[in-house]
Coordinates of C-alpha atoms in Angstrom, one line a residue:
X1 CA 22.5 -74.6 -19.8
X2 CA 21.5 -77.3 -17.1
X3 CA 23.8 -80.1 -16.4
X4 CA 22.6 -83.5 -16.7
X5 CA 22.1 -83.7 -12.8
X6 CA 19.9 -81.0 -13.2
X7 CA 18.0 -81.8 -15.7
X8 CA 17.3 -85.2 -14.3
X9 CA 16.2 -83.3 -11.2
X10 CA 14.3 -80.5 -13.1
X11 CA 12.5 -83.6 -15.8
X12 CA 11.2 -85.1 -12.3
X13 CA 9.3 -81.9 -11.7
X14 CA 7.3 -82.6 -14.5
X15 CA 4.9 -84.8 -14.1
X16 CA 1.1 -85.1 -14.0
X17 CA 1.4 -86.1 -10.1
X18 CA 3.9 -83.9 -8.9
X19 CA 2.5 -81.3 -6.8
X20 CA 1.0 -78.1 -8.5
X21 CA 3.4 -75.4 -6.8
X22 CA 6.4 -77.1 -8.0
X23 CA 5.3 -78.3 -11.7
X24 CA 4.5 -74.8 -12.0
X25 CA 7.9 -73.4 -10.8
X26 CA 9.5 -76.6 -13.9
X27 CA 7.1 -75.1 -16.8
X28 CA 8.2 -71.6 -16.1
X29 CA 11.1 -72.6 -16.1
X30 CA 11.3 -74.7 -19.1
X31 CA 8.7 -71.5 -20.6
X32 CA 11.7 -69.2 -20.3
X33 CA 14.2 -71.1 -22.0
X34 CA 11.9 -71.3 -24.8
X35 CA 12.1 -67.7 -25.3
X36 CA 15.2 -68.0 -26.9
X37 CA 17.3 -69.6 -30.0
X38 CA 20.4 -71.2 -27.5
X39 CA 17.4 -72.6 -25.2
X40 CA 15.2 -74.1 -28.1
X41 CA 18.4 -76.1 -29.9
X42 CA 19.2 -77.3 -26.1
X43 CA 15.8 -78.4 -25.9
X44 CA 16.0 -80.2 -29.2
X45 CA 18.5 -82.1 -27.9
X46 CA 15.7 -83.3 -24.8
X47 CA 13.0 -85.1 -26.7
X48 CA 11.8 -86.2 -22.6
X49 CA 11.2 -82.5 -22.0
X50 CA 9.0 -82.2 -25.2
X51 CA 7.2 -85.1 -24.0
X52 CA 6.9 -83.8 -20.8
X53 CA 5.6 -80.7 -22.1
X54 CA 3.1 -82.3 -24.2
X55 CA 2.3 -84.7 -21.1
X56 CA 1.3 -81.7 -19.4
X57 CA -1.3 -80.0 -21.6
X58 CA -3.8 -82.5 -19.9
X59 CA -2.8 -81.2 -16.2
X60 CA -5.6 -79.9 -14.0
X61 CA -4.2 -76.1 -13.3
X62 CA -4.9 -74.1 -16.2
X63 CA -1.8 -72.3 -15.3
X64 CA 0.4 -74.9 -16.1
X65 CA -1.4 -75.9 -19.4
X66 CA -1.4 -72.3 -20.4
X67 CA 2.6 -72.3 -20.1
X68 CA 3.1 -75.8 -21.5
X69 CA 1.3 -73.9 -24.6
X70 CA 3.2 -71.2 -24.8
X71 CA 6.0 -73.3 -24.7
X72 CA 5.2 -75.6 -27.4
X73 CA 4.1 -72.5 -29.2
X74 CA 8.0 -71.0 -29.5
X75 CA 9.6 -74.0 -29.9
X76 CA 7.6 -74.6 -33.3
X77 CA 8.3 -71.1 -34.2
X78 CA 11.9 -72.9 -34.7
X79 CA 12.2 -75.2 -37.7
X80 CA 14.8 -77.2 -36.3
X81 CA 11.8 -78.8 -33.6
X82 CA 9.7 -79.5 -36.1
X83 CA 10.5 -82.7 -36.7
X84 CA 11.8 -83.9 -32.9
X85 CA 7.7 -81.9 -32.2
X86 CA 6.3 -84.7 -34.7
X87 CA 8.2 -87.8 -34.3
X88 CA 9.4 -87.7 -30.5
X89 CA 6.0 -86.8 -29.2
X90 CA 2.6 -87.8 -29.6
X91 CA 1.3 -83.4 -30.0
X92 CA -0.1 -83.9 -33.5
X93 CA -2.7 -86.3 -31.8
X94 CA -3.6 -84.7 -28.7
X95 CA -3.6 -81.4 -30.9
X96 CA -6.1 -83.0 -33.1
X97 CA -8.7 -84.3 -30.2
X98 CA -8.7 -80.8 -28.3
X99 CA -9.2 -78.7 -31.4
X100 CA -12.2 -80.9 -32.2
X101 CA -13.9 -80.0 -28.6
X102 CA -15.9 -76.7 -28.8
X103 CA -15.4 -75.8 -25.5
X104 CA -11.2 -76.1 -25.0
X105 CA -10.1 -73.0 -23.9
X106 CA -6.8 -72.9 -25.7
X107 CA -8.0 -73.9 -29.1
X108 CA -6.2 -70.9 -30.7
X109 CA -3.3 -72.2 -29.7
X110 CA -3.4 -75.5 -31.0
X111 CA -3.8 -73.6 -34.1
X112 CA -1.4 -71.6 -34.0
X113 CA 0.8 -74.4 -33.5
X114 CA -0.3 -76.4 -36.3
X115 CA 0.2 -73.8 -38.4
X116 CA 4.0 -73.0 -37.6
X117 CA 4.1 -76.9 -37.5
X118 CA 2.8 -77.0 -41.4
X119 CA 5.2 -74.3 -42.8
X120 CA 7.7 -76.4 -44.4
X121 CA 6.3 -79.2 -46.7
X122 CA 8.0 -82.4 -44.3
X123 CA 6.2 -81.6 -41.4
X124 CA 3.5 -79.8 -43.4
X125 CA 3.3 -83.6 -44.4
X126 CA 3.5 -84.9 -41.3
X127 CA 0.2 -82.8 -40.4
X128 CA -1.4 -83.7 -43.0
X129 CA -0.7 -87.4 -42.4
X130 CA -1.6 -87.0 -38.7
X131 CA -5.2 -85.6 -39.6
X132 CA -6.0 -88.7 -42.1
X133 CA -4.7 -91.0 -39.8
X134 CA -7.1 -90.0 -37.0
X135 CA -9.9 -90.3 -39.6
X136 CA -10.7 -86.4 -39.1
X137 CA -9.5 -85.1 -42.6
X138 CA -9.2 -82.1 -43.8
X139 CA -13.5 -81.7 -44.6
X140 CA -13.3 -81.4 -40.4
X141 CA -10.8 -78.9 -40.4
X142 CA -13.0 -76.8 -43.0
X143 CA -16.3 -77.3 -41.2
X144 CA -14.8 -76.0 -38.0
X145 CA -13.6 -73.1 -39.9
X146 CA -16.3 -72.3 -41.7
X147 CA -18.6 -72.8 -38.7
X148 CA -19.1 -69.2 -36.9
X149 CA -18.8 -69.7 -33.3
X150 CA -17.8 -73.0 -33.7
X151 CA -15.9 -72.5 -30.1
X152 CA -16.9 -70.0 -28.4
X153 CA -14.1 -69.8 -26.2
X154 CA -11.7 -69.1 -29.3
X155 CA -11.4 -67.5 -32.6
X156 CA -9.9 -70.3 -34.5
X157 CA -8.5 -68.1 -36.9
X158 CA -5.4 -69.6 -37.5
X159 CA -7.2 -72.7 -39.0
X160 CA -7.0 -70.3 -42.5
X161 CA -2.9 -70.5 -42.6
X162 CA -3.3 -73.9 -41.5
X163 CA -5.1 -74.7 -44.2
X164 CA -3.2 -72.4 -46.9
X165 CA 0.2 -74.0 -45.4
X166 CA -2.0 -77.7 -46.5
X167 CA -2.7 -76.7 -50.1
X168 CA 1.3 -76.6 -50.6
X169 CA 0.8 -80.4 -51.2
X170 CA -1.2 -81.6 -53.8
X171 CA -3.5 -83.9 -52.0
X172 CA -4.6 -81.1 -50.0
X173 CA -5.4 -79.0 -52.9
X174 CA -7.1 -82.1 -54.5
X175 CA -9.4 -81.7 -51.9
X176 CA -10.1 -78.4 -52.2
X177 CA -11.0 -78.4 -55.9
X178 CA -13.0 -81.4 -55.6
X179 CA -16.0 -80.3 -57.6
X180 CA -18.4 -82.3 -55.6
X181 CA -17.7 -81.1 -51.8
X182 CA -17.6 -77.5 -53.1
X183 CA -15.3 -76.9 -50.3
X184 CA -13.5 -73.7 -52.5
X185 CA -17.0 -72.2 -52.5
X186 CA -17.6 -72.2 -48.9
X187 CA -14.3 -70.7 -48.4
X188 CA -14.3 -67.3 -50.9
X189 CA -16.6 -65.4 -49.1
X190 CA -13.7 -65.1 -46.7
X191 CA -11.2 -63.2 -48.9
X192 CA -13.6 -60.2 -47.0
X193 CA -13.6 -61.3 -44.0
X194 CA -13.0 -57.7 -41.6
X195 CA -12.6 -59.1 -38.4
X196 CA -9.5 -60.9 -38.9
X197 CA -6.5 -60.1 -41.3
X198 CA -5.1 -63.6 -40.3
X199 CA -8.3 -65.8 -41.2
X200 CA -8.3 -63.4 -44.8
X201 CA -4.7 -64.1 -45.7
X202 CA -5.0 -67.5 -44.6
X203 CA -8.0 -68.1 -46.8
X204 CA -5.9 -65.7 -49.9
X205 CA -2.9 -68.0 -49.3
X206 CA -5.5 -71.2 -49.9
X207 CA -7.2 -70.0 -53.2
X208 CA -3.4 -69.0 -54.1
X209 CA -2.0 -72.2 -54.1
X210 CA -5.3 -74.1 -55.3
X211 CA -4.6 -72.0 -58.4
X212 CA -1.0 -73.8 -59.6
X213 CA -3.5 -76.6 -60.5
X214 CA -3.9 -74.9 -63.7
X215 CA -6.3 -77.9 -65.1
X216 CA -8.3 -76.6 -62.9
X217 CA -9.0 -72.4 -64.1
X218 CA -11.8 -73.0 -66.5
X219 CA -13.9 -74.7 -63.2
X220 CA -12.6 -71.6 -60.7
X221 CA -13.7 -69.0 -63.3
X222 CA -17.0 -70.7 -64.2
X223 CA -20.5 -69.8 -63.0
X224 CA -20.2 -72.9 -60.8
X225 CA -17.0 -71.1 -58.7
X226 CA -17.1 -67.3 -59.6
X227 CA -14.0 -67.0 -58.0
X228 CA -13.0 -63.6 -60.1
X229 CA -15.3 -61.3 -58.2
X230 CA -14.1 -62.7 -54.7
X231 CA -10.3 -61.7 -55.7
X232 CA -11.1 -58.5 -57.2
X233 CA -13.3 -56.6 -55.1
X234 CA -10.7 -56.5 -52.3
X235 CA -8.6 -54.6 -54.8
X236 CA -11.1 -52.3 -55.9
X237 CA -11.8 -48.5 -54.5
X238 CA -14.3 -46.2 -55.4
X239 CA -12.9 -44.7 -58.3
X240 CA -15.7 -43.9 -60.8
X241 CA -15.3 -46.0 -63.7
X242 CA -17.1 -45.3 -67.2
X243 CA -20.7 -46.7 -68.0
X244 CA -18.8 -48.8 -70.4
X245 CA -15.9 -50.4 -68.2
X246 CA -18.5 -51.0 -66.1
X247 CA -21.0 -52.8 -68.1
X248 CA -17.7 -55.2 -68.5
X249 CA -17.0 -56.2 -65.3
X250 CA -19.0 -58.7 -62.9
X251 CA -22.2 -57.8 -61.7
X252 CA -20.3 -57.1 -57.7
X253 CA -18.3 -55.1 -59.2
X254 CA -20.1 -52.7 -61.3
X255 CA -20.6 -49.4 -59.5
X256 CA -19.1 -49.3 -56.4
X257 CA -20.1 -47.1 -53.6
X258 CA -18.1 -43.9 -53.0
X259 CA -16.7 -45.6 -49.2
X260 CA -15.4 -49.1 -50.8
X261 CA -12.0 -49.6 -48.9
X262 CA -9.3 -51.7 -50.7
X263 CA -7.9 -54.6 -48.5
X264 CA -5.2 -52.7 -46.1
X265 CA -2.6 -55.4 -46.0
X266 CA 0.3 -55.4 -48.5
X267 CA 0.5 -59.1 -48.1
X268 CA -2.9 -60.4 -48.8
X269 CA -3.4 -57.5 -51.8
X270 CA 0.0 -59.2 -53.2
X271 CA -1.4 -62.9 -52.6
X272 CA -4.5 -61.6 -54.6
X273 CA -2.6 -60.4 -57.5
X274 CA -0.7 -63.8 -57.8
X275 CA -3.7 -65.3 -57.4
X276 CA -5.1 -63.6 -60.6
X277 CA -1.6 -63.7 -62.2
X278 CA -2.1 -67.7 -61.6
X279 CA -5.6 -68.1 -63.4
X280 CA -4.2 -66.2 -66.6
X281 CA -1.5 -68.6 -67.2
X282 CA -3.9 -70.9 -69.3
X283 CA -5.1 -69.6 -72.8
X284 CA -8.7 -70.2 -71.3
X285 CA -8.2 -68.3 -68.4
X286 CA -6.5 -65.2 -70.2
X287 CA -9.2 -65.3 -72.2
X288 CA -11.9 -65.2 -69.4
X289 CA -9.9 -63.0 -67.4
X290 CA -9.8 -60.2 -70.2
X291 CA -13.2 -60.7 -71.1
X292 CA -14.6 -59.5 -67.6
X293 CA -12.5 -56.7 -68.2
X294 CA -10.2 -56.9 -65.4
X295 CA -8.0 -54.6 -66.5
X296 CA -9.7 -51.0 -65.4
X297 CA -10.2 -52.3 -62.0
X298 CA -6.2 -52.9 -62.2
X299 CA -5.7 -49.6 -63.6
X300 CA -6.8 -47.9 -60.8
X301 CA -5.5 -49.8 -58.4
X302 CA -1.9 -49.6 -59.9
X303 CA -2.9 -45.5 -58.9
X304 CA -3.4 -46.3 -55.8
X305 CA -0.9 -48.9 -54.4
X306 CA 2.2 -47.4 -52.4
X307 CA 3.8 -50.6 -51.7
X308 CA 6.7 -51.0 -54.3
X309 CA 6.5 -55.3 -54.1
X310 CA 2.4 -55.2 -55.0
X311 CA 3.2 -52.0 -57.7
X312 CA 5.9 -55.0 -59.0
X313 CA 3.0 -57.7 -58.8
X314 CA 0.2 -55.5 -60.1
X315 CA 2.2 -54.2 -63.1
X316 CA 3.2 -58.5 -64.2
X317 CA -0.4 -59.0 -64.0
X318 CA -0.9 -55.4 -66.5
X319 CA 1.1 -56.7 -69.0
X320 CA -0.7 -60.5 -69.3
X321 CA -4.3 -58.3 -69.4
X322 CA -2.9 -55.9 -72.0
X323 CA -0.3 -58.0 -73.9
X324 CA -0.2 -59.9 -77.3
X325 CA -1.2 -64.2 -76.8
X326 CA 1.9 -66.2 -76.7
X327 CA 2.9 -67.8 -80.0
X328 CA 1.4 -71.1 -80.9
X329 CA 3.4 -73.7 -78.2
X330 CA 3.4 -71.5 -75.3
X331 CA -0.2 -70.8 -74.6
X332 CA 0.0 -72.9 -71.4
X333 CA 3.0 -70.6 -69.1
X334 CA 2.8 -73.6 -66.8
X335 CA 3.7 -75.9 -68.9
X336 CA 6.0 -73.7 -71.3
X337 CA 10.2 -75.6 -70.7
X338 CA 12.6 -72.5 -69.8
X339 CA 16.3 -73.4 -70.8
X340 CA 18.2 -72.9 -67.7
X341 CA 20.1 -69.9 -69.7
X342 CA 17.2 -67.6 -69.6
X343 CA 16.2 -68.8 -66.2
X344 CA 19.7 -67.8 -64.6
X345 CA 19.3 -64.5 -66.5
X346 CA 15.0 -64.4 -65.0
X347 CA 16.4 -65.0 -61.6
X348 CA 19.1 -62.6 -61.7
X349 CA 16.8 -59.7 -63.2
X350 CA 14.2 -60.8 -60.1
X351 CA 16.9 -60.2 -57.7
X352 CA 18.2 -57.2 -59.2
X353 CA 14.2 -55.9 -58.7
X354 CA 14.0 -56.9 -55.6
X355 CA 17.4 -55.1 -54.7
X356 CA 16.1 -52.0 -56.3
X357 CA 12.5 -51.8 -55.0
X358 CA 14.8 -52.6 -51.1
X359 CA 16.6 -49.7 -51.5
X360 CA 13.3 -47.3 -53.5
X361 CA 12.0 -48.1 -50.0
X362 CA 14.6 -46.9 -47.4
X363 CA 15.1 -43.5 -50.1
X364 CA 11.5 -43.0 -49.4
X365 CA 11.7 -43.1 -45.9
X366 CA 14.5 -41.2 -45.5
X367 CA 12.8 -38.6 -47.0
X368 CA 9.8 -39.1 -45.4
X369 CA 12.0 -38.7 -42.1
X370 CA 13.5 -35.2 -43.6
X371 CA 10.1 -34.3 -44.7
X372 CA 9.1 -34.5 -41.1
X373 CA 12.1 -32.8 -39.7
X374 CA 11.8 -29.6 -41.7
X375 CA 8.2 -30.1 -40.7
X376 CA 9.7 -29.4 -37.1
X377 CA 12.2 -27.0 -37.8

């Protein structure tokens, strides 16, 4: 790494006056050494460089923004910058401003930023703070998202992880269930959103961790939310289900056409499952839940999925839709005291399953690789 000679020397480079051939030489400099682990934690260690770098996201030559960004996009890829990002800098501000102009060019990656910056809950909290503080507020943050060509210089797609990483704490989520900004409606219609996988599972991730607010299930599976048909028909094919099972289910998802596609990511189709695994954890919301007779639609699903950690996910959710009610006491799962013997023994089996579905996995593609061999023979 640099000495301190030369990093006095290469700091001086990196200003908003120094001249435009030589700041440029300093940020891809300082770009490069972001490209690595060893060069991150030395740059951890240099909260004036971060500054610097921040400094410099307001320089005239796009050139040198554009690195400065890229920069400050792999160092918060590292948790261990998080923090020195936040507290050392003033990024969360200037973030904030530029993401609110609709013509910044590099709007996606202010997003993408804030959302590696919001991962873990301290600095998730830190964001969080950062946006109340400037009187923006997380209603902002939606409207922009939920606004189509808000920019039209960016996508501002990773505004939906931003926002799922949010709803970890429960202020954020207590903004999202408020029942009189019906924010949670304006964001279900993007559980279907084709043209990006990240502004779906974003949005998934959202509705997922609105749901551990279990006092609020009766609301989310009312008339007023509807939120069953927005989780299920990403999980639904075009299986032909009988007049009856139909005649069960919400009105979206009786009679599918013959080309309904399921959601093609094993991540968000998981997220959805949890989702509904979530909402069935209250007596009310079992109730509902088996009422709108979820369970074909899971049926065929559980025929369909290949991925051995949804199969795991979809088959939990089976057994709540099929199984007996708790006995009187445990009706509420969330609320329902585990001794810490059966919890070892819960963990230990989850880890075990895990372990198993790992190594199901790697036997299925080694014979998928011999398959293909003999294929060649």
């Amino acid at each position: 790494m640099l000495s301190d000679g030369e990093a006095k020397e290469l700091l001086s480079f990196l200003t908003l006056e120094m001249r435009a051939d030589v700041k440029g030489q300093a940020t891809g400099y300082i770009l490069g050494l972001t490209g690595n682990r060893d060069g991150c934690r030395y740059l951890q260690t240099k909260p004036d460089f971060l500054k610097a770098l921040v400094t410099l996201t307001r320089d005239p030559s796009i050139a040198i923004v554009k690195d400065c960004y890229h920069a400050l996009i792999n160092l918060s890829a590292d948790e261990t910058l998080h923090q020195p990002l936040v507290k050392e800098t003033d990024l969360l501000d200037i973030l904030f401003q530029n993401l609110l102009d609709p013509k910044y060019m590099f709007a996606d990656r202010i997003c993408t930023i804030l959302s590696n910056l919001s991962r873990h809950e301290r600095t998730c909290r830190d964001v969080f703070s950062a946006l109340q503080e400037q009187k923006i507020g997380l209603d902002k943050v939606v409207e922009i998202f939920c606004t189509e060509g808000f920019n039209k210089k960016a996508s501002l797609h990773y505004l939906g992880p931003l926002l799922s990483n949010l709803t970890q704490l429960p202020e954020a989520r207590q903004f999202i269930l408020d029942k009189d900004r019906c924010v949670i409606q304006r964001l279900l219609p993007y559980t279907q959103y084709e043209e990006s996988t990240t502004r779906r599972g974003g949005v998934v991730g959202t509705l997922r961790n609105c749901c551990f607010a279990y006092t609020h299930h009766e609301w989310l599976l009312s008339d007023a939310v509807d939120i069953l048909p927005y989780l299920l028909l990403p999980l639904a094919g075009p299986e032909e289900l009988s007049e009856e099972e139909n005649e069960g289910l919400p009105v979206d998802l009786q009679y599918l056409p013959e080309d309904k596609k399921r959601e093609d990511d094993p991540d968000i189709r998981k997220m959805l499952l949890e989702t509904l695994m979530l909402l069935t954890a209250t007596k009310v919301g079992r109730q509902i839940v088996k009422n709108k007779n979820v369970y074909p639609i899971m049926r065929e699903f559980h025929k369909w999925e290949k991925d051995p950690h949804v199969i795991s996910a979809c088959e939990k959710l089976v057994q709540v839709l099929i199984g007996d009610e708790p006995e009187a006491g445990m009706e509420n799962l969330m609320e329902v005291e585990i001794p810490k013997d059966v919890e070892e023994k819960l963990k230990e089996l989850d880890t075990k399953e895990q372990e198993q579905m790992e190594k199901d996995k790697q036997e299925s593609e080694k014979q998928s690789h011999i398959s293909y061999t003999d294929l060649t023979d």
